[in-house]
Coordinates of C-alpha atoms and ligand atoms in Angstrom, one line a residue:
Chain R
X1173 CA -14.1 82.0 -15.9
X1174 CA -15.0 78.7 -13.8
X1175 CA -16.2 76.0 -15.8
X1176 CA -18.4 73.6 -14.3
X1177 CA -20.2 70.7 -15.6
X1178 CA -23.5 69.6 -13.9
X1179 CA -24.7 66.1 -14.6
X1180 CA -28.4 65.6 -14.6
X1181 CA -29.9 62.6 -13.1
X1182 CA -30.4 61.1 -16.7
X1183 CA -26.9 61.9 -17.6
X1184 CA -27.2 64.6 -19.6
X1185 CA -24.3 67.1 -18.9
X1186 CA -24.3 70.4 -19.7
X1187 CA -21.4 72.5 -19.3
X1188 CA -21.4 75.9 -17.4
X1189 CA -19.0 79.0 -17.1
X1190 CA -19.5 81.0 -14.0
X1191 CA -17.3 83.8 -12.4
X1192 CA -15.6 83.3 -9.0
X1193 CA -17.7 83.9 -6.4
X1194 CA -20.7 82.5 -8.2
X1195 CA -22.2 79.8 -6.3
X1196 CA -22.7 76.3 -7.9
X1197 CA -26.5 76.9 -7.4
X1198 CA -26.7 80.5 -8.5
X1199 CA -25.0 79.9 -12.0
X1200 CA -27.4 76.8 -12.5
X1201 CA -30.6 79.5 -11.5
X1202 CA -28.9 81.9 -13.7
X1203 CA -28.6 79.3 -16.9
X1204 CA -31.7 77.6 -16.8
X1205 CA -30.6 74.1 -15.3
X1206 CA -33.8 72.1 -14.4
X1207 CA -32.2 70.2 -11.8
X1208 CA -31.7 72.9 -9.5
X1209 CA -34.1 74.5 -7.5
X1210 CA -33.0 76.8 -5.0
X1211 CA -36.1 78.1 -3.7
X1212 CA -34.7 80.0 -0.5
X1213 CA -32.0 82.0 -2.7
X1214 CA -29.1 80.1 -1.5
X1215 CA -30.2 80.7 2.0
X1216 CA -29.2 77.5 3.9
X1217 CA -32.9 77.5 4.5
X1218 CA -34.6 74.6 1.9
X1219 CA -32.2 72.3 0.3
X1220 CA -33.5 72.0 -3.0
X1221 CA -29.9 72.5 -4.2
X1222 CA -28.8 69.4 -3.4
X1223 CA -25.9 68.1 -5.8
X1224 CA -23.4 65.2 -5.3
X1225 CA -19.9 66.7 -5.9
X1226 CA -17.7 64.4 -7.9
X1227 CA -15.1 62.2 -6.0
X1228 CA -12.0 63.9 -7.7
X1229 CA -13.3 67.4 -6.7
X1230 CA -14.5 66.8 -2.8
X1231 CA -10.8 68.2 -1.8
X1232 CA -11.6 71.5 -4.2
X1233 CA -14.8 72.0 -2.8
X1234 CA -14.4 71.5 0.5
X1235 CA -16.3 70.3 4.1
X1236 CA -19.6 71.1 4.4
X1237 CA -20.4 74.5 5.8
X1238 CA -21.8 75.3 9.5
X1239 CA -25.1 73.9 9.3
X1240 CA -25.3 72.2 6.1
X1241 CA -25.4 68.9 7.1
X1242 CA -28.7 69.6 8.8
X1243 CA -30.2 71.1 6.3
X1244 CA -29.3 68.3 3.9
X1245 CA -31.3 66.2 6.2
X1246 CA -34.4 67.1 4.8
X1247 CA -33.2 66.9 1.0
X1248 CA -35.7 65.1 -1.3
X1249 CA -33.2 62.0 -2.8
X1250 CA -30.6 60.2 -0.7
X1251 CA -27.8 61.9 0.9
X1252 CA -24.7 60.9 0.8
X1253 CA -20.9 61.6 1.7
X1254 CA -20.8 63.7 -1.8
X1255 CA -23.8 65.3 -0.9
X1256 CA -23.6 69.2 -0.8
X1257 CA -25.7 72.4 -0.6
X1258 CA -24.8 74.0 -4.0
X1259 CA -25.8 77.2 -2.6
X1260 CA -22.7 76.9 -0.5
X1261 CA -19.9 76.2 -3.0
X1262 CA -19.2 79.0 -3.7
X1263 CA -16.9 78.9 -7.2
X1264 CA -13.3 80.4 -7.1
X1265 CA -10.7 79.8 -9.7
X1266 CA -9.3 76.1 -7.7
X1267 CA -13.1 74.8 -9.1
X1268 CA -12.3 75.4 -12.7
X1269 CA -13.2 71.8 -14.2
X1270 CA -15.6 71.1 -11.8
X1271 CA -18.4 68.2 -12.1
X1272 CA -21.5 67.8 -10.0
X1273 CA -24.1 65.7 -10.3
X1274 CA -28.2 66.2 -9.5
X1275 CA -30.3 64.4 -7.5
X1276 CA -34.0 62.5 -9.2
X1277 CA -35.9 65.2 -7.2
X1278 CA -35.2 68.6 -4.9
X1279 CA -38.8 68.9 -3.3
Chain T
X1467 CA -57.0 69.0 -16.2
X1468 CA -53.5 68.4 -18.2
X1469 CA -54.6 70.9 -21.4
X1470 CA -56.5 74.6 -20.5
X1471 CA -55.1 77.6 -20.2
X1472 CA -54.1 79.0 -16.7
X1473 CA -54.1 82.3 -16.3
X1474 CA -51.2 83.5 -13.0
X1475 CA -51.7 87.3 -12.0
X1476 CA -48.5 88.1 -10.0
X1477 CA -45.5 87.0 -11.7
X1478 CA -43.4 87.0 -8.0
X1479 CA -41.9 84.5 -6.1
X1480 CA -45.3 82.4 -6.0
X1481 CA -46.6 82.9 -10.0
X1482 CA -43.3 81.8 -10.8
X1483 CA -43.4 78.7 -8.7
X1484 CA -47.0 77.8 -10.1
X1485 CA -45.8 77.8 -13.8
X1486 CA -43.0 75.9 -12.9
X1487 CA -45.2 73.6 -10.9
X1488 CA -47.7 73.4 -13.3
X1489 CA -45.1 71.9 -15.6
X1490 CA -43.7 69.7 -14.0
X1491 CA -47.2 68.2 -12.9
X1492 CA -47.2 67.7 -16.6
X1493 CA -49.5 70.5 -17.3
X1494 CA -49.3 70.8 -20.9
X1495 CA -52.3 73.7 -22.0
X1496 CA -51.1 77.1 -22.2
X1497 CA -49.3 79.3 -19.4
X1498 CA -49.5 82.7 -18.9
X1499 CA -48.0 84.8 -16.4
X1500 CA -48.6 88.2 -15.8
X1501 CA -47.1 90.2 -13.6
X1502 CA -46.8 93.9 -13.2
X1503 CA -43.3 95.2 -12.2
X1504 CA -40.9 95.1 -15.0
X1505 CA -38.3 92.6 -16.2
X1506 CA -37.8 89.1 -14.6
X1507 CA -39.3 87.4 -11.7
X1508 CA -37.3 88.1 -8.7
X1509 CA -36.4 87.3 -5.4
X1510 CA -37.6 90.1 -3.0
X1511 CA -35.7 88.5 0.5
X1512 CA -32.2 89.8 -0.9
X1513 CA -33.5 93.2 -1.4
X1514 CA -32.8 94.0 2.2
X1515 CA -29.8 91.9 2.8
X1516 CA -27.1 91.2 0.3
X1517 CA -28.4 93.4 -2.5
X1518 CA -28.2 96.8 -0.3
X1519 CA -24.5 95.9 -0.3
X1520 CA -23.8 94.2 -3.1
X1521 CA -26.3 96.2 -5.6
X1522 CA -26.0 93.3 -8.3
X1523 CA -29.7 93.5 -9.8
X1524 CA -29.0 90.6 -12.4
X1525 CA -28.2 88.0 -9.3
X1526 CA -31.9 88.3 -8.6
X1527 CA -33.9 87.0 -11.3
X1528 CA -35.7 83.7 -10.0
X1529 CA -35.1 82.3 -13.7
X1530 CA -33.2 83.5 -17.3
X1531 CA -35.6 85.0 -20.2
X1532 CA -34.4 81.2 -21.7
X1533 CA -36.4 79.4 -19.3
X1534 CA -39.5 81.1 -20.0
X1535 CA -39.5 79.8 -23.8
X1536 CA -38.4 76.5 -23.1
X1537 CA -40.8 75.5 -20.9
X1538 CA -43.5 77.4 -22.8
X1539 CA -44.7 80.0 -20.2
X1540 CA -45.6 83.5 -21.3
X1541 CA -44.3 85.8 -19.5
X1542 CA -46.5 89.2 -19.7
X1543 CA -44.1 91.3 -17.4
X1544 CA -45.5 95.3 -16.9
X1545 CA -48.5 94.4 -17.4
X1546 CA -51.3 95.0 -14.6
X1547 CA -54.8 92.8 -14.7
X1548 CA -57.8 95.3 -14.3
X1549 CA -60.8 92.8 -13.9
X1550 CA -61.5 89.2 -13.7
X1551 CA -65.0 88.6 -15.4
X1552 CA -66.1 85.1 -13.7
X1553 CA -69.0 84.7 -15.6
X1554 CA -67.1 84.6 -18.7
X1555 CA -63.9 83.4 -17.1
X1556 CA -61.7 86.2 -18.5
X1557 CA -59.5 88.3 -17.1
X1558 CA -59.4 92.0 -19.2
X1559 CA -55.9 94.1 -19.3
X1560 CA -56.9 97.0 -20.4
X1561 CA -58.8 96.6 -23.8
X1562 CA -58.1 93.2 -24.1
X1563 CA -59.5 90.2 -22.5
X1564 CA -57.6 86.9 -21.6
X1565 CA -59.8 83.7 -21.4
X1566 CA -58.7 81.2 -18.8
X1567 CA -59.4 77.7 -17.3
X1568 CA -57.9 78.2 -14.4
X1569 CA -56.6 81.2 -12.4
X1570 CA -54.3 81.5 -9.8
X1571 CA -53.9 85.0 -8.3
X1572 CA -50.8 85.6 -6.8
X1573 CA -50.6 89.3 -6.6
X1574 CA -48.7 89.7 -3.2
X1575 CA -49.0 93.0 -0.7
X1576 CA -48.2 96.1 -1.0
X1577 CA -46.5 98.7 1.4
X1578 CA -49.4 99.5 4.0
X1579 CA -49.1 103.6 4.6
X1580 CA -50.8 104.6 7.2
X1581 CA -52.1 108.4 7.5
X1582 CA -49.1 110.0 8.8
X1583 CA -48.3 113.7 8.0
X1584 CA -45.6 113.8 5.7
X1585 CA -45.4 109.7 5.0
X1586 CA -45.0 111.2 1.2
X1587 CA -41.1 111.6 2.5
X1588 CA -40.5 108.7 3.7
X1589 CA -38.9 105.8 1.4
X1590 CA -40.6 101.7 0.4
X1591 CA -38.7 98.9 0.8
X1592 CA -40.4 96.2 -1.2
X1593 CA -40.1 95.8 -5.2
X1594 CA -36.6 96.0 -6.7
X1595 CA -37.2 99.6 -8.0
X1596 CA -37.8 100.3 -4.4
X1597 CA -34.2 99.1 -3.2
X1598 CA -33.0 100.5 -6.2
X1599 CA -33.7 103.8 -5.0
X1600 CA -32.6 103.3 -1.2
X1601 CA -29.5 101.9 -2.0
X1602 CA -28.7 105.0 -4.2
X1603 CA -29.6 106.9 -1.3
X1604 CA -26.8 105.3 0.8
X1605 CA -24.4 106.7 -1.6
X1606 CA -22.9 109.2 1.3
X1607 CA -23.5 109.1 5.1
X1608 CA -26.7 109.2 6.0
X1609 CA -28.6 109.8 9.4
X1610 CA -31.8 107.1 8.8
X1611 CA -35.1 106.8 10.0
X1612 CA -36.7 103.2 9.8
X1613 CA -40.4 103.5 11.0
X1614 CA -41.4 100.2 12.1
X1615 CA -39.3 97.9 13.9
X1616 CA -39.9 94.7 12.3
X1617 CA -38.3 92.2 9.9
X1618 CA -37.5 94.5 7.0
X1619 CA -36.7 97.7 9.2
X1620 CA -34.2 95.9 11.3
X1621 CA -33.0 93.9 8.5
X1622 CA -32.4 96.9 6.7
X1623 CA -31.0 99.1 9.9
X1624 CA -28.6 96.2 10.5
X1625 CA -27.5 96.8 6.9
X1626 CA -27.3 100.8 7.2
X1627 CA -25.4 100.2 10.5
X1628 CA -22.9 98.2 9.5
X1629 CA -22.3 100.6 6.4
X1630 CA -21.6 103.0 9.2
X1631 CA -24.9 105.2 8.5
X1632 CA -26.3 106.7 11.7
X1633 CA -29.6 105.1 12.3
X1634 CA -33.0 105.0 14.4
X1635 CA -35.9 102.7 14.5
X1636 CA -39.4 103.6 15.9
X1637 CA -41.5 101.1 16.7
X1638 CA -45.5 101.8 18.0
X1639 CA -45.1 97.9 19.9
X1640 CA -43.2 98.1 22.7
X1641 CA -40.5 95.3 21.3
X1642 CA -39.6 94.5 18.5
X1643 CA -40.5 92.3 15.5
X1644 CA -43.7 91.2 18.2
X1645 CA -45.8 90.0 15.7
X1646 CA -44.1 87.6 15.0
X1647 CA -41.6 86.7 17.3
X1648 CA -41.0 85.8 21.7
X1649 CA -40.7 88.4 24.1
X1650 CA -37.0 86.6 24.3
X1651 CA -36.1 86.9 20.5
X1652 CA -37.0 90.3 20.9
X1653 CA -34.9 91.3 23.5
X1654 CA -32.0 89.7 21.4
X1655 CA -32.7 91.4 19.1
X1656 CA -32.7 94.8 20.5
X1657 CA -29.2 94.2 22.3
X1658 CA -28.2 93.3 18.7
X1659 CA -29.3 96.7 17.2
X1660 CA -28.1 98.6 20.2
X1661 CA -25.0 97.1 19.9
X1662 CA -24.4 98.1 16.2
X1663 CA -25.4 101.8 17.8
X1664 CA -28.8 101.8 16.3
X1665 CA -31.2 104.2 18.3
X1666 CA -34.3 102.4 19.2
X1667 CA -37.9 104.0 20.2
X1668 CA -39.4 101.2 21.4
X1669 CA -43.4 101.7 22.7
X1670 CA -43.1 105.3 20.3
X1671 CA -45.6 105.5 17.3
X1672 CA -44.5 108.2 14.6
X1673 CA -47.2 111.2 14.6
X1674 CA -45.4 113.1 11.8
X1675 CA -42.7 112.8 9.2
X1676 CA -41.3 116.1 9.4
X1677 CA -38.5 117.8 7.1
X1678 CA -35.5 117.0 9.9
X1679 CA -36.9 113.6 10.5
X1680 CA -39.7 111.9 12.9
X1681 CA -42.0 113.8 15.2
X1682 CA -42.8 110.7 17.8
X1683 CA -46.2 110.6 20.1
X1684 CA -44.2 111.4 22.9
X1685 CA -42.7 114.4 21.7
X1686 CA -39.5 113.1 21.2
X1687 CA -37.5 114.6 17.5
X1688 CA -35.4 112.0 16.0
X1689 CA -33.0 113.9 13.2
X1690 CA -32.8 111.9 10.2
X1691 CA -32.4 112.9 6.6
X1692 CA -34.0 109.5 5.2
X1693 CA -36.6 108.2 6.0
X1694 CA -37.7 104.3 5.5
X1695 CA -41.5 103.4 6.1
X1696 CA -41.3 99.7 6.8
X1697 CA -44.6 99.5 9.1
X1698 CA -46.1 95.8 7.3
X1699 CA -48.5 95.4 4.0
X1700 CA -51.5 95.0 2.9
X1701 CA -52.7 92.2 0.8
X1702 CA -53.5 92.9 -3.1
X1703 CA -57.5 91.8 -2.8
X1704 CA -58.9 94.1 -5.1
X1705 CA -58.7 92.4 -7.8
X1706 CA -60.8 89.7 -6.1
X1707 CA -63.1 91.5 -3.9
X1708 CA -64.0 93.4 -7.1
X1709 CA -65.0 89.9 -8.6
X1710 CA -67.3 89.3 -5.7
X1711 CA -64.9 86.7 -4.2
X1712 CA -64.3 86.8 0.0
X1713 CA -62.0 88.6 1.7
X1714 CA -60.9 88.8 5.1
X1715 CA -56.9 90.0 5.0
X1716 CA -56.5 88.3 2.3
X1717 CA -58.1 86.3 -0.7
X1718 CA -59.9 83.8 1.4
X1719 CA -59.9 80.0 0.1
X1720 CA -60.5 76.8 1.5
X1721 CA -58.0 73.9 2.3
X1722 CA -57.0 73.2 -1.3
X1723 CA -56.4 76.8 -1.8
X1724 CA -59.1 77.4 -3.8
X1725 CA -61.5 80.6 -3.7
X1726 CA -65.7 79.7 -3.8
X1727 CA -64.9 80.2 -6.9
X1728 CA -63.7 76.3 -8.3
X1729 CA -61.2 77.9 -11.3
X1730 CA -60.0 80.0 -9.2
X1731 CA -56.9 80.0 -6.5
X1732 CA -54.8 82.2 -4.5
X1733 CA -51.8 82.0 -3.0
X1734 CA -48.6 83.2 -1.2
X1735 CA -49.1 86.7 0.5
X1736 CA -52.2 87.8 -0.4
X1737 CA -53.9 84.2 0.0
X1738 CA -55.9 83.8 3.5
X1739 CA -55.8 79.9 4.3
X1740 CA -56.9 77.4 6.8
X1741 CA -53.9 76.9 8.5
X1742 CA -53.6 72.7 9.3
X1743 CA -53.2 72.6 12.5
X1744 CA -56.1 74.9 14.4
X1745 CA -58.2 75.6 11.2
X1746 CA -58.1 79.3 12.0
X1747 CA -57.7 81.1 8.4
X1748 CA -54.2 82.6 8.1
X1749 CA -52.3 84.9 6.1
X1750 CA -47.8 84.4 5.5
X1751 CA -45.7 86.6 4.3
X1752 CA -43.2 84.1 3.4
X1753 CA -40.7 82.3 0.6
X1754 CA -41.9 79.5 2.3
X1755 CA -46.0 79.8 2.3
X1756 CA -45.5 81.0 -2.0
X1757 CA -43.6 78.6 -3.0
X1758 CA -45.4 75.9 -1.2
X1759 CA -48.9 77.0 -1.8
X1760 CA -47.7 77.5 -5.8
X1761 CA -47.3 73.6 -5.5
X1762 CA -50.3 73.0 -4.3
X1763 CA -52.2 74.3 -6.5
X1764 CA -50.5 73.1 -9.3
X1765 CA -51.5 69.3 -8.2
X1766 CA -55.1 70.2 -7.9
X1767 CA -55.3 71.5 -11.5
X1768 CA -53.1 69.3 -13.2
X1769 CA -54.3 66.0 -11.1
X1770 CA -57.3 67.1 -9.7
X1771 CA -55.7 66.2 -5.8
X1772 CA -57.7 67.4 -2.7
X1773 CA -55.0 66.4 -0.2
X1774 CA -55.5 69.5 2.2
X1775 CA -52.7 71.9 2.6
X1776 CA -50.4 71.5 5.2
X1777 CA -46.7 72.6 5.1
X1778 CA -45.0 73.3 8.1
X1779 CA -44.6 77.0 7.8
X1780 CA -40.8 78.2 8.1
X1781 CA -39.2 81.7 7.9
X1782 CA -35.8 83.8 8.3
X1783 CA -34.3 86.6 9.0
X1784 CA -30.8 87.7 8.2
X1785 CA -29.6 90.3 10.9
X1786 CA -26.1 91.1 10.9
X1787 CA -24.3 88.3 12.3
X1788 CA -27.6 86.2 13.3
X1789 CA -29.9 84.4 11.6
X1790 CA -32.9 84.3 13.1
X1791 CA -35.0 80.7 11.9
X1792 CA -38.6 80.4 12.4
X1793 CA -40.5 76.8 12.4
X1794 CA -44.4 76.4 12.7
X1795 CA -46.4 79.7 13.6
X1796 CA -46.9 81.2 16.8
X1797 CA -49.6 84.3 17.9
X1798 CA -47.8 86.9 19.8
X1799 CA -49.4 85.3 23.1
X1800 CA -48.3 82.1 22.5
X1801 CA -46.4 81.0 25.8
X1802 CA -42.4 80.8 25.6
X1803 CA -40.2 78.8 26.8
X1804 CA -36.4 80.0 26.7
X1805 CA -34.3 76.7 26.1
X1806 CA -30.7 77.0 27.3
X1807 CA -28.6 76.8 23.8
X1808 CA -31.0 80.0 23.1
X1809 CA -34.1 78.2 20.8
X1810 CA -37.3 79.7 22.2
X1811 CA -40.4 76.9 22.0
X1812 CA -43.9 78.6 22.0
X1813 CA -47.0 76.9 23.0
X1814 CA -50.8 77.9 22.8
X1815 CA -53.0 75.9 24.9
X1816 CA -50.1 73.5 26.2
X1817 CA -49.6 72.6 22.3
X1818 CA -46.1 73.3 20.5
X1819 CA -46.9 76.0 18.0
X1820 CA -43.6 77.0 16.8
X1821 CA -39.7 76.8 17.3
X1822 CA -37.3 79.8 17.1
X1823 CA -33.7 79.6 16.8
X1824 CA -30.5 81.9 16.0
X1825 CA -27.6 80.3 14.2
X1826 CA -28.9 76.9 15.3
X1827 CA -30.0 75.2 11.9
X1828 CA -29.8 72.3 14.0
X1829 CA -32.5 72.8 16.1
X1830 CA -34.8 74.2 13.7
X1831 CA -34.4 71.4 11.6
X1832 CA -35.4 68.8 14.5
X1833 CA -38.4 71.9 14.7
X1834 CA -39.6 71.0 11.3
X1835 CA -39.7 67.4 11.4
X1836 CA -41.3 67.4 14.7
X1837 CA -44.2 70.2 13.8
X1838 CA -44.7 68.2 10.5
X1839 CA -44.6 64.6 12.0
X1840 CA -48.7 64.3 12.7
X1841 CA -49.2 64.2 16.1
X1842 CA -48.5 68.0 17.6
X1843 CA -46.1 67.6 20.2
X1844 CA -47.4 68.8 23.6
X1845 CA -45.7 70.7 26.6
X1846 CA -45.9 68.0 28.7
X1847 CA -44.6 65.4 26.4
X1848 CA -41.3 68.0 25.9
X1849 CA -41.1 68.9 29.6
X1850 CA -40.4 64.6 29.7
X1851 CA -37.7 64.7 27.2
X1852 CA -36.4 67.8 29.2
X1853 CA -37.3 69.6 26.2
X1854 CA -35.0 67.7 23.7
X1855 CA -36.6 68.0 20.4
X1856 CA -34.5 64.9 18.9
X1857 CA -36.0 63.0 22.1
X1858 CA -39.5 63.9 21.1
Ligands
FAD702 C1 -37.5 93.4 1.5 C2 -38.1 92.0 1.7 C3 -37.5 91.0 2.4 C4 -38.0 89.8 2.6 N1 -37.3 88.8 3.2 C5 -37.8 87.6 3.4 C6 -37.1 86.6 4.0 O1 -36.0 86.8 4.5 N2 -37.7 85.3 4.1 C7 -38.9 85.1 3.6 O2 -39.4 83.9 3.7 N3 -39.6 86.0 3.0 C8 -39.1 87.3 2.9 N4 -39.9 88.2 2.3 C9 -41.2 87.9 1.9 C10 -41.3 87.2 0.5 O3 -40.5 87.9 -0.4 C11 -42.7 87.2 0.1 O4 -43.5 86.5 1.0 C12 -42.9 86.5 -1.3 O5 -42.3 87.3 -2.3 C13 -44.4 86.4 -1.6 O6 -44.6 85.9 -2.9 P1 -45.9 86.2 -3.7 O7 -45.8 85.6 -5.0 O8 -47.1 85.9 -2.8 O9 -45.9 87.8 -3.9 P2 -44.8 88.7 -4.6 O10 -43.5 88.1 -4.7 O11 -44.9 90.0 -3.8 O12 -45.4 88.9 -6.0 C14 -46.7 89.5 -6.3 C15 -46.6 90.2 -7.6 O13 -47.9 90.5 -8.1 C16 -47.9 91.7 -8.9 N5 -49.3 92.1 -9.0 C17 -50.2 92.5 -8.0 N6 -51.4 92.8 -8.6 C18 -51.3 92.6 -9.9 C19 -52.2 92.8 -11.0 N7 -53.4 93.2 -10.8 N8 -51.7 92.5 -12.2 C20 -50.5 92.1 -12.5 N9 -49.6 91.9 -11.4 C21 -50.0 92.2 -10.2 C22 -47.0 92.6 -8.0 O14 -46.6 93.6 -8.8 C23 -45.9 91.6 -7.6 O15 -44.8 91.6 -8.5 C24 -39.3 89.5 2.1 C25 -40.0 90.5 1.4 C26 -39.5 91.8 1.2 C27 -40.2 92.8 0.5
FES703 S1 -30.8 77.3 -2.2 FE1 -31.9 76.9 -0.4 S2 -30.5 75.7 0.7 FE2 -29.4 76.1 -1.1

């Protein structure tokens, strides 16, 4: 179990527990978080999964996968350095702890 | 209208989107979405992709059962809408009659079979229980049959190939996927499949489905011992041309996707639209066109908008190692122009119509910008910029 806390734009967190090889996007889908859209099913093809990665945990997660950084271009709220598709983190057991935070808006 | 009851028939990719829409436009009258396949709404792209391998069902579902109640939707799932009664503005399931405000209908397509001896052997690739059923059927090796070589088929033969099943595709168009897609991306395409030792019959309609496989017109006998018919849909209309509401492939409405009918919209795959650009009325099979429409709609109920649709239409295709991105919406005579990092432009009377690109999300990111920046981008203007879409 991967536990991973997603912090909605009004601060609200709620606290998730996802298997590895769950994506940050997919276990939001699967437990009802509003913030997360993910229209194109993780896709790399819509960006309304767009989550800001917490400083502590940009090592953990990662650089941005091939292509990512253009589809983050078109994201609804401000992109910045934390920015990430959530589609493509996809959770292992070095992500256990892991807080992201949502964007105002994903379309 | 924020109170009313809106009635969704469909409960797929796009009914979902337009009760989520709905409440998030603040819509706060009653929700009720009907669909009739079982369970959850689910996502129908990974059923020939990642669930073929992968067979996890649950990873499918759009949104949990828990989403449903909190945001106060009713979800009627199994459930199939006989009539729609305008008069009375009521829908009637069976016995029972459903009054509604608004409706959106958003009942998709359904597996076109054309009259082919022996189709009643050959296997559909489009609802769940579908791919269910075909990935069972990949339990041991197989020699496969796809009839039709277009984005399901080959998304699915890429799939089967790379299992290591033996498999053909027979397609009545001399290339492949050429509804949709350049004479180029074709040819790609069919290097691809021929490279994972798929057997194409390019230019080859199927005149029988026998018991060792597919009779072709040309005599040829390809041996398979399953079958796939993955030859395109047709849109769910009934419902509406029953109502006395227009059809022409597909529900037709106007630019606020609404029918003649002012309580009544349609979306998504059965929905013929007005497409921005040209006027001419279109129909998209797409995540893209549902989920977008859905939206739409929900901002003419809920806030009573009239801004015109006009998305930028956009599409993919997962093929074995490429992924093959649409921008904008080309005919299949559309003019191409082979760019050298491999993005095809197409352009109908010396306008950019759309952008296709293989593992390049660059470029069809620039594609979507520039097809959805006002102004249509021209050949000439492109030709200037030596074709650089950034320059543009
Ligand atoms: C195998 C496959 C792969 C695909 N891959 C891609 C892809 O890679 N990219 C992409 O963009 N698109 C893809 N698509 C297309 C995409 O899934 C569809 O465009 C999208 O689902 C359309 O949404 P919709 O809401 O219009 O229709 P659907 O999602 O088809 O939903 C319509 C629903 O309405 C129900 N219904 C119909 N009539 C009634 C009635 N009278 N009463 C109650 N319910 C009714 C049907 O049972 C169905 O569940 C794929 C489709 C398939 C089948
Ligand atoms: S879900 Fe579409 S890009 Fe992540």
């Amino acid at each position: 179990m991967v536990k991973v806390t997603y912090v909605a734009h009004d601060g609200t967190r709620t606290e998730l527990h996802g298997d590895p090889g769950d994506s940050v996007m997919s276990l939001a889908i699967a437990q009802g978080i509003d913030g997360i859209v993910g229209e194109c099913g993780g896709s790399m093809m819509c960006a309304t999964c767009h989550c800001y990665v917490e400083e502590d945990w940009a090592e953990a997660t990662g650089p941005r996968m091939d292509g990512e950084e253009d589809m983050l271009e078109s994201a609804a709220c401000e992109v910045t350095e934390r920015s990430r598709l959530s589609c493509q983190i996809k959770l292992t057991e070095a992500h256990d702890g892991l807080v992201v935070h949502l964007p105002e808006e994903q379309v | 209208m924020s109170g009313g009851h809106v009635v969704i028939v469909g409960a797929g990719q796009g009914g979902l989107q337009a009760a989520m829409s709905l409440r998030q436009e603040g819509h706060e009258g009653q929700i009720t979405l009907i669909g009739g396949e079982p369970g959850l709404p689910y996502q129908r792209p990974p059923l020939s992709k990642a669930y073929l391998k992968t067979g996890e069902a649950d990873k499918l579902a759009l949104r949990p059962a828990s989403f449903f109640e909190s945001k106060a939707i009713t979800l009627r799932p199994g459930i199939w809408v006989d009539a729609i009664d305008r008069a009375a503005q009521q829908v009637r399931i069976g016995s029972e009659t459903l009054d509604y405000d608004a409706l959106i209908l958003a009942t998709g397509t359904r597996n076109l079979r054309p009259p082919i001896p022996g189709l009643e052997r050959a296997l559909d690739l489009r609802t769940l229980e579908d791919a269910r059923t075909l990935r069972a059927a990949l339990d041991q090796p197989r020699r496969i049959a796809v009839i039709g070589g277009g984005f399901i088929g080959l998304e699915f033969a890429a799939v089967a190939a790379g299992l290591g099943h033996n498999v053909s595709v027979a397609e009545v168009a001399p290339r492949l996927m050429a509804r949709a897609v350049s004479p180029e991306m074709s040819e790609r395409f069919r290097s691809l499949h021929e490279g994972l030792g798929t057997e194409l019959h390019l230019g080859n309609g199927v005149s029988e489905v026998t018991e060792s496989g597919l009779l072709l017109a040309d005599g040829t006998e390809v041996t398979a011992d399953l079958v796939l018919l993955a030859a395109g849909v047709r849109p769910n209309v009934e419902l509406a041309q029953e109502a006395g509401l227009e059809v022409d492939n597909g529900i037709v409405v106007g630019t606020t996707l609404r029918t003649a009918d002012p309580q009544i919209f349609a979306l998504g795959d059965c929905a013929a639209f007005p497409e921005a650009t040209s006027g001419r009325r279109v129909r998209l099979e797409s995540v893209q066109a549902a989920t977008d429409h859905a939206r739409c709609i929900a901002k003419a109920i809920v806030k009573g908008e009239t801004t015109p649709y006009a998305a930028v239409p956009w599409f993919w295709s997962d093929q074995h190692e490429l992924k093959l991105q649409i921008a904008g919406l080309a005919d299949p005579s559309d003019e191409s122009v082979g760019l050298e990092g491999g993005a095809v432009l197409r352009f109908r009377g010396g306008c950019l119509t759309a952008v296709e690109t293989i593992n390049d999300a660059r470029t069809h990111m620039q594609a979507r910008r520039l097809l959805g920046g006002g102004a249509v981008p021209t050949r000439d203007s492109l030709l200037e910029k030596n074709y650089d879409l950034t320059a543009a």
